[in-house]
Amino acid sequence: MDTPDLKSDLIGHLDRLNEAVLHKLDGLTEYDLRRPMTPTSTNLLGVTLHLASLQAEYFGTTFGRPFPREGELYFLTDDDADPQDDLWVRPESTSAWVIDLYRASWEHAQETFAPLALDAPGRIPTSRHAEVTLGGMLVHMVDETARHAGHMDVVRELIDGAVGRYAGDGNIIDGYDWAAHRDRVEAGARDAQERAGS
C-alpha cells in the first residue's frame, strides 16, 4: 500500500469511528446521555466531549492550526480544572453543544489532513512526548476512538439494550434471542465455576 492510500485508509477508519460515536447518542434523554454507568463515571456524553477535545488538540494546535472553538473547552483553559473534567458534561452545557463541538472538531481535523503527508511533523503542546507525525497521530486517534467507541457500545447496551455500531449493522443478527443467549452464557459460567471447585 503506498502512502496516499494509507493516509486515506486511516482517515476513513477514523471517519467511520466518528459516526459510530455519534450513533451511540441517538434517541437518548439528557439524563441517559450523562448518567454514570461505571464506578469511574463513564458516560456517553462525557466520552464524546473527551474525544472532541483530543481531536481539537491533536489535529489542531499540534499541526499549527488551533481549533477555532478551543476556548469552549473550559477544562483546557481552567488551571483549577479537575483531571476528569473532560469526561463529563456540566449541567449547563447542552448535549446539542457537545455533538456540534464533536462534529466541528472532526471537520477541522479533516481540513488539517488535506495538505499534509503522513510524515508531516507536529508538536503536541501538552505532552512530554511532543514530537509527532500526522501518521502517528492518525494511528493514535484510530486506537483512542475505537477504544472509547467500545466503551460506548457497552454503556449504551446497559442503558437501553441498543447494540450495533450504526443502524442496520450487519454484525448484529436481526431477531436474535439475546435473552436465551445470555441465559446460556450465564449457565456455562456457573458450570465452569463448579468444575473449578471454587
PDB file of C-alpha atoms in Angstrom:
ATOM      1  CA  MET A   1       0.000   0.000   0.000  1.00  0.00           C
ATOM      2  CA  ASP A   2       1.501   3.356  -0.931  1.00  0.00           C
ATOM      3  CA  THR A   3       1.465   6.354   1.376  1.00  0.00           C
ATOM      4  CA  PRO A   4      -1.514   8.267  -0.098  1.00  0.00           C
ATOM      5  CA  ASP A   5      -3.703   5.145   0.159  1.00  0.00           C
ATOM      6  CA  LEU A   6      -2.615   4.534   3.757  1.00  0.00           C
ATOM      7  CA  LYS A   7      -3.492   8.124   4.677  1.00  0.00           C
ATOM      8  CA  SER A   8      -6.937   7.786   3.098  1.00  0.00           C
ATOM      9  CA  ASP A   9      -7.444   4.447   4.818  1.00  0.00           C
ATOM     10  CA  LEU A  10      -6.594   5.848   8.268  1.00  0.00           C
ATOM     11  CA  ILE A  11      -8.835   8.873   7.736  1.00  0.00           C
ATOM     12  CA  GLY A  12     -11.630   6.584   6.522  1.00  0.00           C
ATOM     13  CA  HIS A  13     -11.351   4.402   9.632  1.00  0.00           C
ATOM     14  CA  LEU A  14     -11.457   7.453  11.868  1.00  0.00           C
ATOM     15  CA  ASP A  15     -14.419   8.869   9.950  1.00  0.00           C
ATOM     16  CA  ARG A  16     -16.406   5.639  10.474  1.00  0.00           C
ATOM     17  CA  LEU A  17     -15.476   5.630  14.159  1.00  0.00           C
ATOM     18  CA  ASN A  18     -16.690   9.226  14.481  1.00  0.00           C
ATOM     19  CA  GLU A  19     -20.031   8.159  13.024  1.00  0.00           C
ATOM     20  CA  ALA A  20     -20.204   5.218  15.452  1.00  0.00           C
ATOM     21  CA  VAL A  21     -19.627   7.584  18.392  1.00  0.00           C
ATOM     22  CA  LEU A  22     -22.462   9.840  17.261  1.00  0.00           C
ATOM     23  CA  HIS A  23     -24.760   6.848  16.664  1.00  0.00           C
ATOM     24  CA  LYS A  24     -24.427   5.861  20.329  1.00  0.00           C
ATOM     25  CA  LEU A  25     -26.033   9.179  21.329  1.00  0.00           C
ATOM     26  CA  ASP A  26     -29.157   8.829  19.161  1.00  0.00           C
ATOM     27  CA  GLY A  27     -32.535   8.873  20.855  1.00  0.00           C
ATOM     28  CA  LEU A  28     -31.478   9.170  24.498  1.00  0.00           C
ATOM     29  CA  THR A  29     -32.614  11.624  27.154  1.00  0.00           C
ATOM     30  CA  GLU A  30     -30.253  14.176  28.692  1.00  0.00           C
ATOM     31  CA  TYR A  31     -30.102  12.002  31.787  1.00  0.00           C
ATOM     32  CA  ASP A  32     -29.248   8.807  29.908  1.00  0.00           C
ATOM     33  CA  LEU A  33     -26.576  10.608  27.877  1.00  0.00           C
ATOM     34  CA  ARG A  34     -24.913  11.872  31.055  1.00  0.00           C
ATOM     35  CA  ARG A  35     -25.538   9.308  33.755  1.00  0.00           C
ATOM     36  CA  PRO A  36     -22.501   7.499  35.160  1.00  0.00           C
ATOM     37  CA  MET A  37     -22.645   3.831  34.215  1.00  0.00           C
ATOM     38  CA  THR A  38     -19.445   2.598  35.883  1.00  0.00           C
ATOM     39  CA  PRO A  39     -17.721   3.239  39.222  1.00  0.00           C
ATOM     40  CA  THR A  40     -15.408   5.673  37.381  1.00  0.00           C
ATOM     41  CA  SER A  41     -18.450   7.522  35.945  1.00  0.00           C
ATOM     42  CA  THR A  42     -18.129   6.530  32.278  1.00  0.00           C
ATOM     43  CA  ASN A  43     -20.984   8.208  30.419  1.00  0.00           C
ATOM     44  CA  LEU A  44     -21.793   8.657  26.746  1.00  0.00           C
ATOM     45  CA  LEU A  45     -21.745  12.443  26.510  1.00  0.00           C
ATOM     46  CA  GLY A  46     -18.560  12.719  28.567  1.00  0.00           C
ATOM     47  CA  VAL A  47     -16.716  10.296  26.291  1.00  0.00           C
ATOM     48  CA  THR A  48     -17.871  12.338  23.293  1.00  0.00           C
ATOM     49  CA  LEU A  49     -16.570  15.563  24.860  1.00  0.00           C
ATOM     50  CA  HIS A  50     -13.267  13.840  25.650  1.00  0.00           C
ATOM     51  CA  LEU A  51     -12.852  12.718  22.045  1.00  0.00           C
ATOM     52  CA  ALA A  52     -13.774  16.180  20.744  1.00  0.00           C
ATOM     53  CA  SER A  53     -11.048  17.728  22.902  1.00  0.00           C
ATOM     54  CA  LEU A  54      -8.464  15.203  21.692  1.00  0.00           C
ATOM     55  CA  GLN A  55      -9.342  15.764  18.030  1.00  0.00           C
ATOM     56  CA  ALA A  56      -9.196  19.518  18.591  1.00  0.00           C
ATOM     57  CA  GLU A  57      -5.734  19.353  20.154  1.00  0.00           C
ATOM     58  CA  TYR A  58      -4.116  16.522  18.198  1.00  0.00           C
ATOM     59  CA  PHE A  59      -5.262  17.740  14.783  1.00  0.00           C
ATOM     60  CA  GLY A  60      -5.325  21.435  15.636  1.00  0.00           C
ATOM     61  CA  THR A  61      -2.575  23.137  17.623  1.00  0.00           C
ATOM     62  CA  THR A  62      -0.311  20.096  17.186  1.00  0.00           C
ATOM     63  CA  PHE A  63      -0.085  20.907  13.466  1.00  0.00           C
ATOM     64  CA  GLY A  64      -0.161  24.697  13.750  1.00  0.00           C
ATOM     65  CA  ARG A  65      -3.914  25.039  13.158  1.00  0.00           C
ATOM     66  CA  PRO A  66      -5.574  25.831  16.500  1.00  0.00           C
ATOM     67  CA  PHE A  67      -9.190  24.697  16.684  1.00  0.00           C
ATOM     68  CA  PRO A  68     -11.272  27.900  16.456  1.00  0.00           C
ATOM     69  CA  ARG A  69     -13.589  26.788  19.283  1.00  0.00           C
ATOM     70  CA  GLU A  70     -10.819  25.710  21.656  1.00  0.00           C
ATOM     71  CA  GLY A  71     -11.936  28.379  24.151  1.00  0.00           C
ATOM     72  CA  GLU A  72     -15.180  26.450  24.638  1.00  0.00           C
ATOM     73  CA  LEU A  73     -13.230  23.549  26.105  1.00  0.00           C
ATOM     74  CA  TYR A  74     -13.250  25.018  29.617  1.00  0.00           C
ATOM     75  CA  PHE A  75     -11.019  22.304  31.100  1.00  0.00           C
ATOM     76  CA  LEU A  76      -8.172  23.307  28.766  1.00  0.00           C
ATOM     77  CA  THR A  77      -8.147  26.915  29.941  1.00  0.00           C
ATOM     78  CA  ASP A  78      -9.021  26.480  33.637  1.00  0.00           C
ATOM     79  CA  ASP A  79      -5.881  25.998  35.736  1.00  0.00           C
ATOM     80  CA  ASP A  80      -8.060  24.636  38.561  1.00  0.00           C
ATOM     81  CA  ALA A  81      -9.839  22.087  36.363  1.00  0.00           C
ATOM     82  CA  ASP A  82     -10.209  18.590  37.751  1.00  0.00           C
ATOM     83  CA  PRO A  83      -8.281  15.961  35.719  1.00  0.00           C
ATOM     84  CA  GLN A  84     -11.609  14.294  34.880  1.00  0.00           C
ATOM     85  CA  ASP A  85     -13.369  17.455  33.657  1.00  0.00           C
ATOM     86  CA  ASP A  86     -13.139  16.384  30.023  1.00  0.00           C
ATOM     87  CA  LEU A  87     -15.028  13.158  30.771  1.00  0.00           C
ATOM     88  CA  TRP A  88     -18.310  14.631  31.961  1.00  0.00           C
ATOM     89  CA  VAL A  89     -20.502  17.471  30.791  1.00  0.00           C
ATOM     90  CA  ARG A  90     -21.622  20.203  33.146  1.00  0.00           C
ATOM     91  CA  PRO A  91     -25.410  20.540  33.508  1.00  0.00           C
ATOM     92  CA  GLU A  92     -25.498  23.986  31.901  1.00  0.00           C
ATOM     93  CA  SER A  93     -23.906  22.624  28.707  1.00  0.00           C
ATOM     94  CA  THR A  94     -26.367  21.035  26.292  1.00  0.00           C
ATOM     95  CA  SER A  95     -25.935  17.737  24.530  1.00  0.00           C
ATOM     96  CA  ALA A  96     -26.506  19.603  21.249  1.00  0.00           C
ATOM     97  CA  TRP A  97     -23.449  21.740  22.056  1.00  0.00           C
ATOM     98  CA  VAL A  98     -21.284  18.646  22.681  1.00  0.00           C
ATOM     99  CA  ILE A  99     -22.447  16.978  19.468  1.00  0.00           C
ATOM    100  CA  ASP A 100     -21.837  20.152  17.457  1.00  0.00           C
ATOM    101  CA  LEU A 101     -18.394  20.554  19.046  1.00  0.00           C
ATOM    102  CA  TYR A 102     -17.526  16.943  18.221  1.00  0.00           C
ATOM    103  CA  ARG A 103     -18.577  17.364  14.589  1.00  0.00           C
ATOM    104  CA  ALA A 104     -16.710  20.678  14.336  1.00  0.00           C
ATOM    105  CA  SER A 105     -13.521  19.137  15.757  1.00  0.00           C
ATOM    106  CA  TRP A 106     -13.684  16.401  13.104  1.00  0.00           C
ATOM    107  CA  GLU A 107     -14.323  18.888  10.280  1.00  0.00           C
ATOM    108  CA  HIS A 108     -11.365  20.951  11.481  1.00  0.00           C
ATOM    109  CA  ALA A 109      -9.236  17.802  11.617  1.00  0.00           C
ATOM    110  CA  GLN A 110     -10.102  16.926   8.021  1.00  0.00           C
ATOM    111  CA  GLU A 111      -9.020  20.391   6.920  1.00  0.00           C
ATOM    112  CA  THR A 112      -5.715  19.795   8.712  1.00  0.00           C
ATOM    113  CA  PHE A 113      -5.190  16.449   6.941  1.00  0.00           C
ATOM    114  CA  ALA A 114      -5.777  17.705   3.393  1.00  0.00           C
ATOM    115  CA  PRO A 115      -2.404  19.360   2.638  1.00  0.00           C
ATOM    116  CA  LEU A 116      -0.225  17.189   4.887  1.00  0.00           C
ATOM    117  CA  ALA A 117       1.691  13.980   4.206  1.00  0.00           C
ATOM    118  CA  LEU A 118       1.784  11.199   6.795  1.00  0.00           C
ATOM    119  CA  ASP A 119       5.326  12.180   7.768  1.00  0.00           C
ATOM    120  CA  ALA A 120       4.383  15.840   8.363  1.00  0.00           C
ATOM    121  CA  PRO A 121       5.809  16.855  11.755  1.00  0.00           C
ATOM    122  CA  GLY A 122       3.728  18.165  14.619  1.00  0.00           C
ATOM    123  CA  ARG A 123       4.200  19.083  18.239  1.00  0.00           C
ATOM    124  CA  ILE A 124       1.667  18.252  20.975  1.00  0.00           C
ATOM    125  CA  PRO A 125       1.724  21.229  23.336  1.00  0.00           C
ATOM    126  CA  THR A 126       0.588  19.255  26.405  1.00  0.00           C
ATOM    127  CA  SER A 127       2.761  16.151  26.098  1.00  0.00           C
ATOM    128  CA  ARG A 128       6.250  15.197  27.160  1.00  0.00           C
ATOM    129  CA  HIS A 129       6.294  13.031  24.005  1.00  0.00           C
ATOM    130  CA  ALA A 130       5.633  16.159  21.991  1.00  0.00           C
ATOM    131  CA  GLU A 131       7.284  15.435  18.630  1.00  0.00           C
ATOM    132  CA  VAL A 132       4.887  13.502  16.386  1.00  0.00           C
ATOM    133  CA  THR A 133       3.897  12.972  12.762  1.00  0.00           C
ATOM    134  CA  LEU A 134       0.472  13.156  11.171  1.00  0.00           C
ATOM    135  CA  GLY A 135       0.607   9.403  10.530  1.00  0.00           C
ATOM    136  CA  GLY A 136       1.435   8.700  14.160  1.00  0.00           C
ATOM    137  CA  MET A 137      -1.425  10.883  15.358  1.00  0.00           C
ATOM    138  CA  LEU A 138      -3.883   9.264  12.943  1.00  0.00           C
ATOM    139  CA  VAL A 139      -2.936   5.815  14.224  1.00  0.00           C
ATOM    140  CA  HIS A 140      -3.169   7.067  17.814  1.00  0.00           C
ATOM    141  CA  MET A 141      -6.643   8.554  17.290  1.00  0.00           C
ATOM    142  CA  VAL A 142      -7.953   5.477  15.458  1.00  0.00           C
ATOM    143  CA  ASP A 143      -6.854   3.468  18.507  1.00  0.00           C
ATOM    144  CA  GLU A 144      -8.178   6.026  21.016  1.00  0.00           C
ATOM    145  CA  THR A 145     -11.536   6.454  19.276  1.00  0.00           C
ATOM    146  CA  ALA A 146     -12.031   2.703  18.741  1.00  0.00           C
ATOM    147  CA  ARG A 147     -11.306   2.088  22.424  1.00  0.00           C
ATOM    148  CA  HIS A 148     -13.812   4.698  23.544  1.00  0.00           C
ATOM    149  CA  ALA A 149     -16.398   3.649  20.953  1.00  0.00           C
ATOM    150  CA  GLY A 150     -16.175   0.178  22.519  1.00  0.00           C
ATOM    151  CA  HIS A 151     -16.829   1.706  25.938  1.00  0.00           C
ATOM    152  CA  MET A 152     -19.822   3.483  24.442  1.00  0.00           C
ATOM    153  CA  ASP A 153     -21.119   0.206  22.961  1.00  0.00           C
ATOM    154  CA  VAL A 154     -21.224  -1.370  26.421  1.00  0.00           C
ATOM    155  CA  VAL A 155     -22.659   1.721  28.136  1.00  0.00           C
ATOM    156  CA  ARG A 156     -25.421   2.114  25.538  1.00  0.00           C
ATOM    157  CA  GLU A 157     -26.357  -1.552  25.833  1.00  0.00           C
ATOM    158  CA  LEU A 158     -26.603  -1.170  29.612  1.00  0.00           C
ATOM    159  CA  ILE A 159     -28.856   1.887  29.227  1.00  0.00           C
ATOM    160  CA  ASP A 160     -31.450   0.599  26.782  1.00  0.00           C
ATOM    161  CA  GLY A 161     -30.224  -2.633  25.196  1.00  0.00           C
ATOM    162  CA  ALA A 162     -29.284  -0.991  21.878  1.00  0.00           C
ATOM    163  CA  VAL A 163     -26.442  -2.759  20.083  1.00  0.00           C
ATOM    164  CA  GLY A 164     -24.500  -2.204  16.866  1.00  0.00           C
ATOM    165  CA  ARG A 165     -22.070   0.367  15.545  1.00  0.00           C
ATOM    166  CA  TYR A 166     -24.737   2.002  13.395  1.00  0.00           C
ATOM    167  CA  ALA A 167     -28.338   1.419  12.328  1.00  0.00           C
ATOM    168  CA  GLY A 168     -28.577  -1.838  10.383  1.00  0.00           C
ATOM    169  CA  ASP A 169     -25.122  -3.054  11.482  1.00  0.00           C
ATOM    170  CA  GLY A 170     -24.537  -6.322   9.616  1.00  0.00           C
ATOM    171  CA  ASN A 171     -22.627  -7.777  12.579  1.00  0.00           C
ATOM    172  CA  ILE A 172     -25.843  -7.848  14.628  1.00  0.00           C
ATOM    173  CA  ILE A 173     -28.156 -10.770  13.811  1.00  0.00           C
ATOM    174  CA  ASP A 174     -31.659  -9.423  13.274  1.00  0.00           C
ATOM    175  CA  GLY A 175     -34.200 -11.006  15.629  1.00  0.00           C
ATOM    176  CA  TYR A 176     -31.613 -12.950  17.615  1.00  0.00           C
ATOM    177  CA  ASP A 177     -32.823 -14.218  21.005  1.00  0.00           C
ATOM    178  CA  TRP A 178     -30.343 -12.357  23.201  1.00  0.00           C
ATOM    179  CA  ALA A 179     -32.140 -13.310  26.426  1.00  0.00           C
ATOM    180  CA  ALA A 180     -31.746 -17.025  25.670  1.00  0.00           C
ATOM    181  CA  HIS A 181     -28.122 -16.491  24.700  1.00  0.00           C
ATOM    182  CA  ARG A 182     -27.442 -14.626  27.949  1.00  0.00           C
ATOM    183  CA  ASP A 183     -29.058 -17.459  29.954  1.00  0.00           C
ATOM    184  CA  ARG A 184     -26.855 -19.993  28.131  1.00  0.00           C
ATOM    185  CA  VAL A 185     -23.683 -17.981  28.821  1.00  0.00           C
ATOM    186  CA  GLU A 186     -24.675 -17.496  32.491  1.00  0.00           C
ATOM    187  CA  ALA A 187     -25.317 -21.223  32.912  1.00  0.00           C
ATOM    188  CA  GLY A 188     -21.961 -22.001  31.305  1.00  0.00           C
ATOM    189  CA  ALA A 189     -20.173 -19.587  33.642  1.00  0.00           C
ATOM    190  CA  ARG A 190     -21.784 -21.193  36.706  1.00  0.00           C
ATOM    191  CA  ASP A 191     -20.960 -24.675  35.430  1.00  0.00           C
ATOM    192  CA  ALA A 192     -17.306 -23.691  34.850  1.00  0.00           C
ATOM    193  CA  GLN A 193     -17.159 -22.264  38.367  1.00  0.00           C
ATOM    194  CA  GLU A 194     -18.467 -25.529  39.855  1.00  0.00           C
ATOM    195  CA  ARG A 195     -15.993 -27.582  37.814  1.00  0.00           C
ATOM    196  CA  ALA A 196     -13.171 -25.399  39.100  1.00  0.00           C
ATOM    197  CA  GLY A 197     -14.329 -26.205  42.616  1.00  0.00           C
ATOM    198  CA  SER A 198     -14.208 -22.670  43.904  1.00  0.00           C
TER     199      SER A 198
END
